[in-house]
Amino acid sequence: MTDQAQNPSREPSPRDGGHHACPDSPDSATHLGSRPTDQAARLSLVAPNGSRTGPRTGTRTGPRTGTRTGPRTAPRTAPPALVAVAHGSRDPRALRTTQELLSLVRELRPGLDVRLGHIELNAPLLPDTLAGLGRGDAVLVPLLLGRGHHVKHDLPLAAAGAPLLRTRIAAPLGPHPLLVEALYGRLVEAGWPADGPAPGGAAVVLAAAGSRDPESAVDTRRTARMLSERLRGVPVVPAYASAATPTVPVAVRALAARGHHRVAVASYFAAPGRFATAAADAAPGIAAAPLGAHPAMARLLLHRYDSALAAAPPVPDTLATGAALAALA
């Protein structure tokens, strides 16, 4: 018979090859009476909620709780760059005005990469701007007021010439109510009565650049109708600086022949330049400034950017297809 059998009250020791009773063992009541200090120490490792504290630290009193409650989220990627595409002008005021406009855009959308590229006459040219972006995504927002050759051909060609860049091409700025608000604001700044009745015999010539593309004229006529509504029914006649008729002087004379002797000229140009100057010189009365850095223009640029992101897939590394250009309509 072993020592344990002869003396059952003796607790086996590690030297005997025995084992210590666990607190939840059926014999634990016997040891609670004989080894109170040791048993109390063991019980102190059990938290009120039933979990055991770790023997290494003895500080954890509950189930392990972590701060991560779901799958890890991927780091945010930067939004596509906004590349404003201006025509370009030899007038130094044009570049300054465009830069002021883009400063307003940056204020409205902090953190957005806003860049400028020109079709001609000014640096940076659009291909250089796109090359400077390298890889990634960009939205080309034309600072052009209607559909025409530049929007339909020059911008897609420039996008296709940047094979490392995924691009979307936004619609031109006009027609749009925000553009009409900018036109109205410039007329008021030049002396048109704000939100009041127009003087008798008043009319407006909407002076635009002009294009051989018939859709450009459609867009200009639509903007003229929208501006007329904003001016409470005052007649607004589109006229052009080149490539289309009537010219601004001809439109002014035609209105005078119909009894409109108080004719204002609304400058339907994105920035100062030769065409805008010639249109203002033909005005018999009020001559509004170009649209320029009007706050409504900054909002419109961002609207076109957001709409392009929502509607059009990126143009692949080939010439833009008709499906990609559908967003320009």
PDB file of C-alpha atoms in Angstrom, residues 62-239:
ATOM      1  CA  GLY A  62     -12.846  40.334 -17.484  1.00  0.00           C
ATOM      2  CA  PRO A  63     -13.002  38.997 -20.973  1.00  0.00           C
ATOM      3  CA  ARG A  64     -10.443  40.431 -23.313  1.00  0.00           C
ATOM      4  CA  THR A  65     -11.819  43.478 -25.069  1.00  0.00           C
ATOM      5  CA  GLY A  66     -10.141  45.011 -28.089  1.00  0.00           C
ATOM      6  CA  THR A  67     -10.602  48.348 -29.749  1.00  0.00           C
ATOM      7  CA  ARG A  68     -11.034  46.895 -33.245  1.00  0.00           C
ATOM      8  CA  THR A  69     -14.726  46.217 -33.843  1.00  0.00           C
ATOM      9  CA  GLY A  70     -14.649  45.292 -37.513  1.00  0.00           C
ATOM     10  CA  PRO A  71     -12.409  44.512 -40.439  1.00  0.00           C
ATOM     11  CA  ARG A  72      -9.611  46.910 -41.078  1.00  0.00           C
ATOM     12  CA  THR A  73     -10.512  49.635 -43.564  1.00  0.00           C
ATOM     13  CA  ALA A  74      -8.211  50.381 -46.439  1.00  0.00           C
ATOM     14  CA  PRO A  75      -6.473  53.767 -46.309  1.00  0.00           C
ATOM     15  CA  ARG A  76      -8.274  56.543 -48.124  1.00  0.00           C
ATOM     16  CA  THR A  77      -7.095  57.199 -51.629  1.00  0.00           C
ATOM     17  CA  ALA A  78      -6.819  60.725 -52.959  1.00  0.00           C
ATOM     18  CA  PRO A  79      -9.665  61.831 -55.249  1.00  0.00           C
ATOM     19  CA  PRO A  80      -8.895  62.258 -58.951  1.00  0.00           C
ATOM     20  CA  ALA A  81      -7.214  65.517 -59.846  1.00  0.00           C
ATOM     21  CA  LEU A  82      -9.329  68.286 -61.338  1.00  0.00           C
ATOM     22  CA  VAL A  83      -7.623  69.593 -64.477  1.00  0.00           C
ATOM     23  CA  ALA A  84      -9.206  72.846 -65.606  1.00  0.00           C
ATOM     24  CA  VAL A  85      -8.721  73.244 -69.354  1.00  0.00           C
ATOM     25  CA  ALA A  86      -8.600  76.850 -70.531  1.00  0.00           C
ATOM     26  CA  HIS A  87      -8.333  77.975 -74.132  1.00  0.00           C
ATOM     27  CA  GLY A  88      -5.408  80.336 -73.646  1.00  0.00           C
ATOM     28  CA  SER A  89      -4.976  83.977 -74.575  1.00  0.00           C
ATOM     29  CA  ARG A  90      -2.262  86.475 -75.368  1.00  0.00           C
ATOM     30  CA  ASP A  91      -3.943  88.865 -72.944  1.00  0.00           C
ATOM     31  CA  PRO A  92      -2.030  88.553 -69.643  1.00  0.00           C
ATOM     32  CA  ARG A  93      -5.233  89.208 -67.705  1.00  0.00           C
ATOM     33  CA  ALA A  94      -6.650  85.883 -68.888  1.00  0.00           C
ATOM     34  CA  LEU A  95      -4.094  83.757 -67.036  1.00  0.00           C
ATOM     35  CA  ARG A  96      -4.384  85.835 -63.862  1.00  0.00           C
ATOM     36  CA  THR A  97      -8.175  85.585 -63.933  1.00  0.00           C
ATOM     37  CA  THR A  98      -8.117  81.832 -64.459  1.00  0.00           C
ATOM     38  CA  GLN A  99      -5.694  81.369 -61.590  1.00  0.00           C
ATOM     39  CA  GLU A 100      -7.981  83.417 -59.339  1.00  0.00           C
ATOM     40  CA  LEU A 101     -10.895  81.193 -60.318  1.00  0.00           C
ATOM     41  CA  LEU A 102      -8.966  78.043 -59.466  1.00  0.00           C
ATOM     42  CA  SER A 103      -8.013  79.537 -56.110  1.00  0.00           C
ATOM     43  CA  LEU A 104     -11.737  79.814 -55.347  1.00  0.00           C
ATOM     44  CA  VAL A 105     -12.193  76.180 -56.357  1.00  0.00           C
ATOM     45  CA  ARG A 106      -9.440  75.105 -53.951  1.00  0.00           C
ATOM     46  CA  GLU A 107     -11.064  77.066 -51.147  1.00  0.00           C
ATOM     47  CA  LEU A 108     -14.367  75.296 -51.774  1.00  0.00           C
ATOM     48  CA  ARG A 109     -12.751  71.834 -51.909  1.00  0.00           C
ATOM     49  CA  PRO A 110      -9.673  71.720 -49.635  1.00  0.00           C
ATOM     50  CA  GLY A 111      -7.369  68.827 -50.384  1.00  0.00           C
ATOM     51  CA  LEU A 112      -8.439  68.468 -54.020  1.00  0.00           C
ATOM     52  CA  ASP A 113      -5.557  68.529 -56.496  1.00  0.00           C
ATOM     53  CA  VAL A 114      -6.564  71.342 -58.878  1.00  0.00           C
ATOM     54  CA  ARG A 115      -4.389  72.001 -61.912  1.00  0.00           C
ATOM     55  CA  LEU A 116      -4.504  74.114 -65.039  1.00  0.00           C
ATOM     56  CA  GLY A 117      -3.787  73.202 -68.644  1.00  0.00           C
ATOM     57  CA  HIS A 118      -4.198  75.313 -71.800  1.00  0.00           C
ATOM     58  CA  ILE A 119      -5.198  74.263 -75.280  1.00  0.00           C
ATOM     59  CA  GLU A 120      -2.889  76.864 -76.808  1.00  0.00           C
ATOM     60  CA  LEU A 121      -1.073  80.177 -76.323  1.00  0.00           C
ATOM     61  CA  ASN A 122      -0.298  79.807 -72.592  1.00  0.00           C
ATOM     62  CA  ALA A 123       1.773  77.560 -70.387  1.00  0.00           C
ATOM     63  CA  PRO A 124       1.239  75.052 -69.045  1.00  0.00           C
ATOM     64  CA  LEU A 125      -0.189  73.364 -72.110  1.00  0.00           C
ATOM     65  CA  LEU A 126      -2.639  70.564 -71.411  1.00  0.00           C
ATOM     66  CA  PRO A 127      -0.317  67.682 -72.479  1.00  0.00           C
ATOM     67  CA  ASP A 128       2.358  68.979 -70.104  1.00  0.00           C
ATOM     68  CA  THR A 129      -0.110  69.177 -67.224  1.00  0.00           C
ATOM     69  CA  LEU A 130      -1.266  65.610 -67.827  1.00  0.00           C
ATOM     70  CA  ALA A 131       2.321  64.365 -68.081  1.00  0.00           C
ATOM     71  CA  GLY A 132       3.077  66.030 -64.761  1.00  0.00           C
ATOM     72  CA  LEU A 133       0.345  64.014 -63.078  1.00  0.00           C
ATOM     73  CA  GLY A 134       2.037  60.747 -64.039  1.00  0.00           C
ATOM     74  CA  ARG A 135      -0.095  57.793 -63.010  1.00  0.00           C
ATOM     75  CA  GLY A 136      -3.505  57.958 -61.398  1.00  0.00           C
ATOM     76  CA  ASP A 137      -6.871  59.505 -62.206  1.00  0.00           C
ATOM     77  CA  ALA A 138      -7.932  62.926 -63.427  1.00  0.00           C
ATOM     78  CA  VAL A 139     -11.077  64.740 -64.541  1.00  0.00           C
ATOM     79  CA  LEU A 140     -10.668  67.244 -67.360  1.00  0.00           C
ATOM     80  CA  VAL A 141     -13.096  70.145 -66.828  1.00  0.00           C
ATOM     81  CA  PRO A 142     -13.207  72.451 -69.850  1.00  0.00           C
ATOM     82  CA  LEU A 143     -13.369  76.163 -69.057  1.00  0.00           C
ATOM     83  CA  LEU A 144     -15.371  76.419 -72.245  1.00  0.00           C
ATOM     84  CA  LEU A 145     -18.966  77.548 -72.442  1.00  0.00           C
ATOM     85  CA  GLY A 146     -20.445  75.131 -74.953  1.00  0.00           C
ATOM     86  CA  ARG A 147     -19.879  72.154 -77.180  1.00  0.00           C
ATOM     87  CA  GLY A 148     -17.425  72.610 -80.017  1.00  0.00           C
ATOM     88  CA  HIS A 149     -14.205  71.391 -81.611  1.00  0.00           C
ATOM     89  CA  HIS A 150     -12.062  71.818 -78.509  1.00  0.00           C
ATOM     90  CA  VAL A 151     -14.392  69.814 -76.283  1.00  0.00           C
ATOM     91  CA  LYS A 152     -15.146  67.093 -78.811  1.00  0.00           C
ATOM     92  CA  HIS A 153     -11.682  66.597 -80.297  1.00  0.00           C
ATOM     93  CA  ASP A 154      -8.832  68.390 -78.535  1.00  0.00           C
ATOM     94  CA  LEU A 155      -9.600  67.145 -75.037  1.00  0.00           C
ATOM     95  CA  PRO A 156     -10.047  63.469 -76.005  1.00  0.00           C
ATOM     96  CA  LEU A 157      -6.818  63.608 -78.016  1.00  0.00           C
ATOM     97  CA  ALA A 158      -4.941  65.045 -75.042  1.00  0.00           C
ATOM     98  CA  ALA A 159      -6.402  62.365 -72.774  1.00  0.00           C
ATOM     99  CA  ALA A 160      -5.346  59.635 -75.187  1.00  0.00           C
ATOM    100  CA  GLY A 161      -1.851  61.096 -75.211  1.00  0.00           C
ATOM    101  CA  ALA A 162      -1.442  60.429 -71.480  1.00  0.00           C
ATOM    102  CA  PRO A 163      -1.320  56.592 -71.460  1.00  0.00           C
ATOM    103  CA  LEU A 164      -0.442  56.298 -67.762  1.00  0.00           C
ATOM    104  CA  LEU A 165      -3.408  58.386 -66.659  1.00  0.00           C
ATOM    105  CA  ARG A 166      -7.042  57.319 -66.339  1.00  0.00           C
ATOM    106  CA  THR A 167      -9.131  60.316 -67.361  1.00  0.00           C
ATOM    107  CA  ARG A 168     -12.720  61.451 -67.475  1.00  0.00           C
ATOM    108  CA  ILE A 169     -13.883  64.425 -69.531  1.00  0.00           C
ATOM    109  CA  ALA A 170     -16.522  66.640 -67.960  1.00  0.00           C
ATOM    110  CA  ALA A 171     -19.170  68.580 -69.825  1.00  0.00           C
ATOM    111  CA  PRO A 172     -18.485  72.199 -70.808  1.00  0.00           C
ATOM    112  CA  LEU A 173     -19.642  74.848 -68.380  1.00  0.00           C
ATOM    113  CA  GLY A 174     -22.714  75.879 -70.314  1.00  0.00           C
ATOM    114  CA  PRO A 175     -25.589  75.870 -70.443  1.00  0.00           C
ATOM    115  CA  HIS A 176     -26.262  75.767 -66.695  1.00  0.00           C
ATOM    116  CA  PRO A 177     -28.182  77.887 -64.141  1.00  0.00           C
ATOM    117  CA  LEU A 178     -24.972  78.656 -62.239  1.00  0.00           C
ATOM    118  CA  LEU A 179     -23.522  80.111 -65.408  1.00  0.00           C
ATOM    119  CA  VAL A 180     -26.611  82.290 -65.767  1.00  0.00           C
ATOM    120  CA  GLU A 181     -26.164  83.492 -62.187  1.00  0.00           C
ATOM    121  CA  ALA A 182     -22.611  84.529 -63.004  1.00  0.00           C
ATOM    122  CA  LEU A 183     -23.806  86.395 -66.128  1.00  0.00           C
ATOM    123  CA  TYR A 184     -26.508  88.135 -64.117  1.00  0.00           C
ATOM    124  CA  GLY A 185     -24.024  89.050 -61.377  1.00  0.00           C
ATOM    125  CA  ARG A 186     -21.647  90.641 -63.860  1.00  0.00           C
ATOM    126  CA  LEU A 187     -24.480  92.667 -65.402  1.00  0.00           C
ATOM    127  CA  VAL A 188     -25.507  93.961 -61.974  1.00  0.00           C
ATOM    128  CA  GLU A 189     -21.909  94.906 -61.203  1.00  0.00           C
ATOM    129  CA  ALA A 190     -21.872  96.940 -64.423  1.00  0.00           C
ATOM    130  CA  GLY A 191     -25.038  98.869 -63.524  1.00  0.00           C
ATOM    131  CA  TRP A 192     -28.021  96.657 -64.391  1.00  0.00           C
ATOM    132  CA  PRO A 193     -30.792  97.102 -61.780  1.00  0.00           C
ATOM    133  CA  ALA A 194     -30.571  94.295 -59.227  1.00  0.00           C
ATOM    134  CA  ASP A 195     -33.791  92.298 -58.906  1.00  0.00           C
ATOM    135  CA  GLY A 196     -35.825  95.257 -60.036  1.00  0.00           C
ATOM    136  CA  PRO A 197     -37.773  96.085 -63.176  1.00  0.00           C
ATOM    137  CA  ALA A 198     -35.626  96.808 -66.191  1.00  0.00           C
ATOM    138  CA  PRO A 199     -35.920 100.265 -67.716  1.00  0.00           C
ATOM    139  CA  GLY A 200     -38.186 100.629 -70.707  1.00  0.00           C
ATOM    140  CA  GLY A 201     -36.628  99.698 -74.005  1.00  0.00           C
ATOM    141  CA  ALA A 202     -33.969  97.527 -72.334  1.00  0.00           C
ATOM    142  CA  ALA A 203     -32.424  94.501 -74.000  1.00  0.00           C
ATOM    143  CA  VAL A 204     -29.237  92.454 -73.715  1.00  0.00           C
ATOM    144  CA  VAL A 205     -26.795  91.089 -76.261  1.00  0.00           C
ATOM    145  CA  LEU A 206     -25.121  87.874 -75.115  1.00  0.00           C
ATOM    146  CA  ALA A 207     -21.683  88.195 -76.683  1.00  0.00           C
ATOM    147  CA  ALA A 208     -20.016  84.788 -77.252  1.00  0.00           C
ATOM    148  CA  ALA A 209     -16.866  83.655 -79.008  1.00  0.00           C
ATOM    149  CA  GLY A 210     -18.610  81.688 -81.756  1.00  0.00           C
ATOM    150  CA  SER A 211     -17.917  78.325 -83.358  1.00  0.00           C
ATOM    151  CA  ARG A 212     -18.500  76.488 -86.620  1.00  0.00           C
ATOM    152  CA  ASP A 213     -20.036  73.619 -84.663  1.00  0.00           C
ATOM    153  CA  PRO A 214     -23.831  74.032 -84.794  1.00  0.00           C
ATOM    154  CA  GLU A 215     -24.197  72.520 -81.312  1.00  0.00           C
ATOM    155  CA  SER A 216     -22.185  75.425 -79.917  1.00  0.00           C
ATOM    156  CA  ALA A 217     -24.795  77.862 -81.252  1.00  0.00           C
ATOM    157  CA  VAL A 218     -27.562  75.688 -79.772  1.00  0.00           C
ATOM    158  CA  ASP A 219     -25.921  75.959 -76.351  1.00  0.00           C
ATOM    159  CA  THR A 220     -25.495  79.731 -76.634  1.00  0.00           C
ATOM    160  CA  ARG A 221     -29.134  80.245 -77.639  1.00  0.00           C
ATOM    161  CA  ARG A 222     -30.266  78.153 -74.691  1.00  0.00           C
ATOM    162  CA  THR A 223     -28.163  80.244 -72.330  1.00  0.00           C
ATOM    163  CA  ALA A 224     -29.692  83.408 -73.851  1.00  0.00           C
ATOM    164  CA  ARG A 225     -33.194  82.085 -73.092  1.00  0.00           C
ATOM    165  CA  MET A 226     -32.209  81.211 -69.514  1.00  0.00           C
ATOM    166  CA  LEU A 227     -30.720  84.679 -68.989  1.00  0.00           C
ATOM    167  CA  SER A 228     -33.864  86.295 -70.361  1.00  0.00           C
ATOM    168  CA  GLU A 229     -35.912  84.382 -67.783  1.00  0.00           C
ATOM    169  CA  ARG A 230     -33.522  85.530 -65.045  1.00  0.00           C
ATOM    170  CA  LEU A 231     -34.002  89.123 -66.217  1.00  0.00           C
ATOM    171  CA  ARG A 232     -37.806  88.796 -66.016  1.00  0.00           C
ATOM    172  CA  GLY A 233     -38.446  88.597 -69.703  1.00  0.00           C
ATOM    173  CA  VAL A 234     -35.975  91.178 -70.995  1.00  0.00           C
ATOM    174  CA  PRO A 235     -35.017  90.198 -74.568  1.00  0.00           C
ATOM    175  CA  VAL A 236     -31.579  88.552 -74.799  1.00  0.00           C
ATOM    176  CA  VAL A 237     -30.078  88.063 -78.252  1.00  0.00           C
ATOM    177  CA  PRO A 238     -26.956  85.903 -78.838  1.00  0.00           C
ATOM    178  CA  ALA A 239     -24.169  87.388 -80.943  1.00  0.00           C
TER     179      ALA A 239
END
